[in-house]
Short mmCIF file of N, CA and C in Angstrom, two decimals:
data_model
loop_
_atom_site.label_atom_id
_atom_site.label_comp_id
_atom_site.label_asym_id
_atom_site.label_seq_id
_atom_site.Cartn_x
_atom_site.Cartn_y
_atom_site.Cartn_z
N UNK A 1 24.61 115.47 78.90
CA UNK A 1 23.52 115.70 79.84
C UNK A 1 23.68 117.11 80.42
N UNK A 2 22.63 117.88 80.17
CA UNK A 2 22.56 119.06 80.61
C UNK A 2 21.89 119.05 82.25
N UNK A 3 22.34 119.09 83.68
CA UNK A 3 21.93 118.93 84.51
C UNK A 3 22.15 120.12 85.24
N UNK A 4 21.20 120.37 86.20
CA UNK A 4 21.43 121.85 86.61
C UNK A 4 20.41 121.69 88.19
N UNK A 5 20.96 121.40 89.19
CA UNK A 5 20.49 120.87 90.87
C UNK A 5 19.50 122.65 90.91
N UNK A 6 18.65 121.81 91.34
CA UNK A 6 17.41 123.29 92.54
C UNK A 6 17.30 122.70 93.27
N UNK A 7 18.06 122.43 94.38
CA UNK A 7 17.97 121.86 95.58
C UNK A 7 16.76 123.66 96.50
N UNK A 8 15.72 122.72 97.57
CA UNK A 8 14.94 123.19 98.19
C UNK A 8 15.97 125.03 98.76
N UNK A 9 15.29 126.43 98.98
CA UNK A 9 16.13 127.53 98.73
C UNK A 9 15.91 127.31 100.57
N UNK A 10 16.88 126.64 101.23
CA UNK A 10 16.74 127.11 102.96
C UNK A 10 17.60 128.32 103.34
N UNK A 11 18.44 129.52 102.63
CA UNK A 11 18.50 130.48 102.78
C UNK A 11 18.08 131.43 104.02
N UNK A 12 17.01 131.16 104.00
CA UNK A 12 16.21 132.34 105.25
C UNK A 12 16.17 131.22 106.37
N UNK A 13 16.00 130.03 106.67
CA UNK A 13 15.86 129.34 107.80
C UNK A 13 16.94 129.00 108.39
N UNK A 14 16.43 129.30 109.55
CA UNK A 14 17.37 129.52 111.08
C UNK A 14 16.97 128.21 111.98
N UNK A 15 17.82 127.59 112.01
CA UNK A 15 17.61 126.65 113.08
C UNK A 15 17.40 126.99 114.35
N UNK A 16 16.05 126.36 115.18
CA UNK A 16 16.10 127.44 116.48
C UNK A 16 17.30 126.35 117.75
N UNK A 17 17.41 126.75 118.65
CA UNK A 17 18.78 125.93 119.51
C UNK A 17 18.40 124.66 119.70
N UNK A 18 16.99 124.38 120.09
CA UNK A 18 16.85 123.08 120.08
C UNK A 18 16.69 122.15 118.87
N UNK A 19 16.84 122.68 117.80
CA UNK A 19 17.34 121.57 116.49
C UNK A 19 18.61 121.99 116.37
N UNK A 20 19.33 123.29 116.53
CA UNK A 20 20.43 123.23 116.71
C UNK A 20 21.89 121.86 117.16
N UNK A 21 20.96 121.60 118.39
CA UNK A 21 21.76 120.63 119.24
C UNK A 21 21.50 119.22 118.30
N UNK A 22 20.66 119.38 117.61
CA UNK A 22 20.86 117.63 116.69
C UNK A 22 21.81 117.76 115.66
N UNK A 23 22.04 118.70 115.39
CA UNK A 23 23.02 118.99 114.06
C UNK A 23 24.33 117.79 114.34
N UNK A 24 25.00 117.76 115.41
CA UNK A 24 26.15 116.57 116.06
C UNK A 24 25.70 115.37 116.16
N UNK A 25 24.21 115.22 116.62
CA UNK A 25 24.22 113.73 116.57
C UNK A 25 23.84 113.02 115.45
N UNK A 26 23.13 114.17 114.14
CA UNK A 26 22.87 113.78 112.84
C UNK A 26 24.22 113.36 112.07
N UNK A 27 25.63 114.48 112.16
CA UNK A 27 26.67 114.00 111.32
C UNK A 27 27.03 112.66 112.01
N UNK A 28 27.37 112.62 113.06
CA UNK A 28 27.94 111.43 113.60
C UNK A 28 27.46 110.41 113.23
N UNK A 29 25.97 110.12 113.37
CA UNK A 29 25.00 109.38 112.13
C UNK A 29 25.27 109.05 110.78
N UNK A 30 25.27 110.37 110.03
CA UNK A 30 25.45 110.23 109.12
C UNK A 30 26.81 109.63 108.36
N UNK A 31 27.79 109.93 109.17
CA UNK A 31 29.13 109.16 109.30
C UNK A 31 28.67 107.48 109.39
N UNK A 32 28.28 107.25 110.77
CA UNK A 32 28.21 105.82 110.66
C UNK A 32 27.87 105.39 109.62
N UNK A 33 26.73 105.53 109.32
CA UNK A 33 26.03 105.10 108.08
C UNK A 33 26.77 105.39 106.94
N UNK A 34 27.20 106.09 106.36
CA UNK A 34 28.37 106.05 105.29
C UNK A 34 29.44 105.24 105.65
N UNK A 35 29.83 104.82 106.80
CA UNK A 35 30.88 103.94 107.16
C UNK A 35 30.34 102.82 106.67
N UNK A 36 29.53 102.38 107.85
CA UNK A 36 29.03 100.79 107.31
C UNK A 36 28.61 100.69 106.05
N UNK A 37 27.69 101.35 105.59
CA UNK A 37 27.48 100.99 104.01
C UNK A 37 29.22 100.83 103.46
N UNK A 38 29.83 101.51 103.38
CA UNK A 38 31.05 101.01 102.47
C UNK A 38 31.82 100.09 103.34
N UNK A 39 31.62 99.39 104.15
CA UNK A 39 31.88 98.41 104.98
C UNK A 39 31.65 97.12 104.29
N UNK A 40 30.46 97.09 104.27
CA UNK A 40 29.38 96.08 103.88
C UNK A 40 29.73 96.06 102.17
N UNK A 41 30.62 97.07 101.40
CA UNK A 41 30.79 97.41 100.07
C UNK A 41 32.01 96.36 100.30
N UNK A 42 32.63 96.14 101.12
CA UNK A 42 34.34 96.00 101.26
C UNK A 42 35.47 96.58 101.22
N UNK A 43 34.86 98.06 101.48
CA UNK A 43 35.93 98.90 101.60
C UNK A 43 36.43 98.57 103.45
N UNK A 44 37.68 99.45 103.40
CA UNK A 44 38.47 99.07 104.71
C UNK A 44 39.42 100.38 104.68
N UNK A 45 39.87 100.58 105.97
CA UNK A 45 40.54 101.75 105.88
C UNK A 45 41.65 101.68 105.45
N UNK A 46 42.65 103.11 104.86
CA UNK A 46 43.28 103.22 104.46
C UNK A 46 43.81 104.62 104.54
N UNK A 47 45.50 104.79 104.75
CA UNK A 47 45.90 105.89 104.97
C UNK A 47 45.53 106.83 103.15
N UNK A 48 45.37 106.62 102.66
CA UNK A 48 44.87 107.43 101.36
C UNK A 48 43.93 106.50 100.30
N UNK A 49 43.02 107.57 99.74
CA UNK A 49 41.56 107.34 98.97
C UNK A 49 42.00 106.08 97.83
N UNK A 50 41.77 104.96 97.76
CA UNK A 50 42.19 103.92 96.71
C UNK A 50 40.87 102.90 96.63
N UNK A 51 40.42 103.80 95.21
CA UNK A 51 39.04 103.56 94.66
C UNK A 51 39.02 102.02 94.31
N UNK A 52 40.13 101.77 93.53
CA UNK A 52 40.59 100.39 92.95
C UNK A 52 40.90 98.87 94.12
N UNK A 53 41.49 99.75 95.43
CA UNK A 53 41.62 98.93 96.41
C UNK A 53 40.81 98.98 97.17
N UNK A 54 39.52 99.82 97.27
CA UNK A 54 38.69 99.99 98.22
C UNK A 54 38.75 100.34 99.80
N UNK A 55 39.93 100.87 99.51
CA UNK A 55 40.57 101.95 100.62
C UNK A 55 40.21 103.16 101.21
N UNK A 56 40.26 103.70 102.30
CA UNK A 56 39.50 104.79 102.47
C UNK A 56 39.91 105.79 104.05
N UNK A 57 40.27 106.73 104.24
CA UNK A 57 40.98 106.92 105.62
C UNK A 57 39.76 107.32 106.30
N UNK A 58 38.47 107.27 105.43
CA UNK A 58 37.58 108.30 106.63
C UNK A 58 36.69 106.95 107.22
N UNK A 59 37.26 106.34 106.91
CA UNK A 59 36.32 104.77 107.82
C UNK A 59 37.09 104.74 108.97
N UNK A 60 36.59 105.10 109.98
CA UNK A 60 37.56 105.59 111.34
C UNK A 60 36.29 105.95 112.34
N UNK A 61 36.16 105.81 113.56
CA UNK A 61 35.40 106.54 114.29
C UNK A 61 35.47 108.07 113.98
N UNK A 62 33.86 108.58 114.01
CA UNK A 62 33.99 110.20 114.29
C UNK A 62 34.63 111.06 114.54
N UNK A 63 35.43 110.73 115.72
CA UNK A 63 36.04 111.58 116.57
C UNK A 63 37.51 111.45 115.74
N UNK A 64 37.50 110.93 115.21
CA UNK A 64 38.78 110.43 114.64
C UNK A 64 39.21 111.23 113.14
N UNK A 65 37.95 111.81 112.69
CA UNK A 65 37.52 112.40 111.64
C UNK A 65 38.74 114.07 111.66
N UNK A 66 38.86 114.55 110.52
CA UNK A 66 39.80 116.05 110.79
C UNK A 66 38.65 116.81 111.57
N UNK A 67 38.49 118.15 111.32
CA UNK A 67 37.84 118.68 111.84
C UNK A 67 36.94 119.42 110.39
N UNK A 68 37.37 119.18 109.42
CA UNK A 68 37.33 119.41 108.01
C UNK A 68 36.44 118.58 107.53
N UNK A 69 36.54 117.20 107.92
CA UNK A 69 35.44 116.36 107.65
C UNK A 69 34.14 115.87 108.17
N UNK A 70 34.46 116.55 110.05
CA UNK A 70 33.41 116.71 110.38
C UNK A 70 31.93 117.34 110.00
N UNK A 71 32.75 118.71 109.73
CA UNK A 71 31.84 119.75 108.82
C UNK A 71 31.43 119.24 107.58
N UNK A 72 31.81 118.65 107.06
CA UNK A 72 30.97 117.92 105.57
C UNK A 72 29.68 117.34 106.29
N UNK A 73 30.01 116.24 106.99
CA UNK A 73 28.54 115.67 107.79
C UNK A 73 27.64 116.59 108.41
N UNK A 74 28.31 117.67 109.08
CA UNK A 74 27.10 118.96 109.82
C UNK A 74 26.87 119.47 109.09
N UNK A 75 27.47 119.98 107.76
CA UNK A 75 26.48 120.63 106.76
C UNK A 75 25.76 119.82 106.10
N UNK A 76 25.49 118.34 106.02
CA UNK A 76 24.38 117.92 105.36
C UNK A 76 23.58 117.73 106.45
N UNK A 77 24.04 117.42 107.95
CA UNK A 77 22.99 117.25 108.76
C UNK A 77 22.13 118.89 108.82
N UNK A 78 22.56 119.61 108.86
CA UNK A 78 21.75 121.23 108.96
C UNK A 78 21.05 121.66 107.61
N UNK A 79 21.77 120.79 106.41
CA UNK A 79 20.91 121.14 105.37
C UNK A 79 19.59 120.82 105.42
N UNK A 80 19.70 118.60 105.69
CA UNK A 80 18.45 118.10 105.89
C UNK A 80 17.70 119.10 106.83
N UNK A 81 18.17 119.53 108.20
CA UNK A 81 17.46 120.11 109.08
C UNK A 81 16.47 121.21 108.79
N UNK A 82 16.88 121.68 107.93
CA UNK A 82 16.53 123.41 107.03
C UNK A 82 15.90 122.66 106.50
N UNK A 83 15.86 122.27 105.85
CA UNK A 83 15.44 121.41 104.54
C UNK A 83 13.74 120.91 104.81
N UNK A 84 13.87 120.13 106.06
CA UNK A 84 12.42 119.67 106.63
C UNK A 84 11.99 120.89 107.23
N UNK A 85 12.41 122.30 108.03
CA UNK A 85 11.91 123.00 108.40
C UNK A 85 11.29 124.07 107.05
N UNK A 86 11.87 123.99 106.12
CA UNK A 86 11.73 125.17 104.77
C UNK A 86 10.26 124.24 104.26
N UNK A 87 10.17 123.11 104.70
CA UNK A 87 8.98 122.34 103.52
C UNK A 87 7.51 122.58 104.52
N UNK A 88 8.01 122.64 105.83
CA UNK A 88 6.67 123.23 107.01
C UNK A 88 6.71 122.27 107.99
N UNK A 89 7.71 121.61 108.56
CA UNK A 89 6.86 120.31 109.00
C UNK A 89 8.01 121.17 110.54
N UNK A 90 7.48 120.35 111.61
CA UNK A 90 7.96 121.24 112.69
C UNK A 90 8.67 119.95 113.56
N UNK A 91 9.92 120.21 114.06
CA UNK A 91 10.87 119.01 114.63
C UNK A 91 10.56 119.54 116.16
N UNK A 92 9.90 118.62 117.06
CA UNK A 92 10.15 118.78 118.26
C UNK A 92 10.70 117.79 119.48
N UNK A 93 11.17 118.22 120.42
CA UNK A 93 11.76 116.90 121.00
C UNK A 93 10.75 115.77 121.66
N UNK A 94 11.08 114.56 121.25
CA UNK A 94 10.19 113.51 121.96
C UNK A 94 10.17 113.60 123.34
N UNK A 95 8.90 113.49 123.54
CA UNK A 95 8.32 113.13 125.59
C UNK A 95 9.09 111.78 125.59
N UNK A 96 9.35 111.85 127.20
CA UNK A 96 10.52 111.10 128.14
C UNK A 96 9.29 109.17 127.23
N UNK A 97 8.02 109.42 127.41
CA UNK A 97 7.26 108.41 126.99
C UNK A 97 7.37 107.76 125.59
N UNK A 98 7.70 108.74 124.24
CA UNK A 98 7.92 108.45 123.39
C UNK A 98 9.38 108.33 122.88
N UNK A 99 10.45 107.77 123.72
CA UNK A 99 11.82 108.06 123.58
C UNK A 99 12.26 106.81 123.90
N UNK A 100 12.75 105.85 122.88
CA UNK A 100 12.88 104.40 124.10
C UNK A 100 14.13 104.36 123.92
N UNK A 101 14.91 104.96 123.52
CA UNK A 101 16.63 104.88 123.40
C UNK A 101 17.02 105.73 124.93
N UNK A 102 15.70 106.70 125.23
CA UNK A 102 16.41 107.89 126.20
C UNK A 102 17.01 108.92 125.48
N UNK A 103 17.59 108.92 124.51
CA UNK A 103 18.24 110.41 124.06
C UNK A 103 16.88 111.90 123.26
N UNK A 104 17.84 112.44 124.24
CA UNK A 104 16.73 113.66 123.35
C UNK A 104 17.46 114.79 122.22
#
């Protein structure tokens, strides 16, 4: 298989500060959600990667994460971010009315 990725070119896009500030609550997200899905797989933590045992050290709270692995999750959260801003669509923060969690 000859495969060859063109992922969308976000190059020139700049996150302005207020999508900035989602970039943390997207990895942390995006963590959970990779957690539980391999949760729900039967994986369980583990001090080293054991594909066969379904082992895994990064099933851990966030914060718990290196600082190495954090950045894996913020660069896909800032990619997506670029990513929807490079295609045109415009991220703004929800009114206090349209927010039922409260977080902005």
């Amino acid at each position: 298989m000859n495969y060859e990725p063109k992922p969308i070119n976000t190059d020139r896009v700049v996150l302005p500060p207020e999508v900035e500030n989602l970039v943390e609550k997207l990895a942390r997200n995006t963590h959970e959600i990779w957690s539980k899905t391999r949760l729900d797989q039967g994986w369980t933590w583990g001090p080293e990667r054991d594909d066969a045992g379904k082992r895994h050290p990064c099933i851990t709270p966030y914060e718990n994460l290196s600082e190495a692995e954090r950045d894996v999750d913020r660069n896909t959260a800032a990619g997506v971010l670029k990513t929807i801003l490079a295609l045109g669509y415009k991220i703004e923060p929800a009114r206090e009315t349209d927010n039922p969690q409260g977080e902005s």
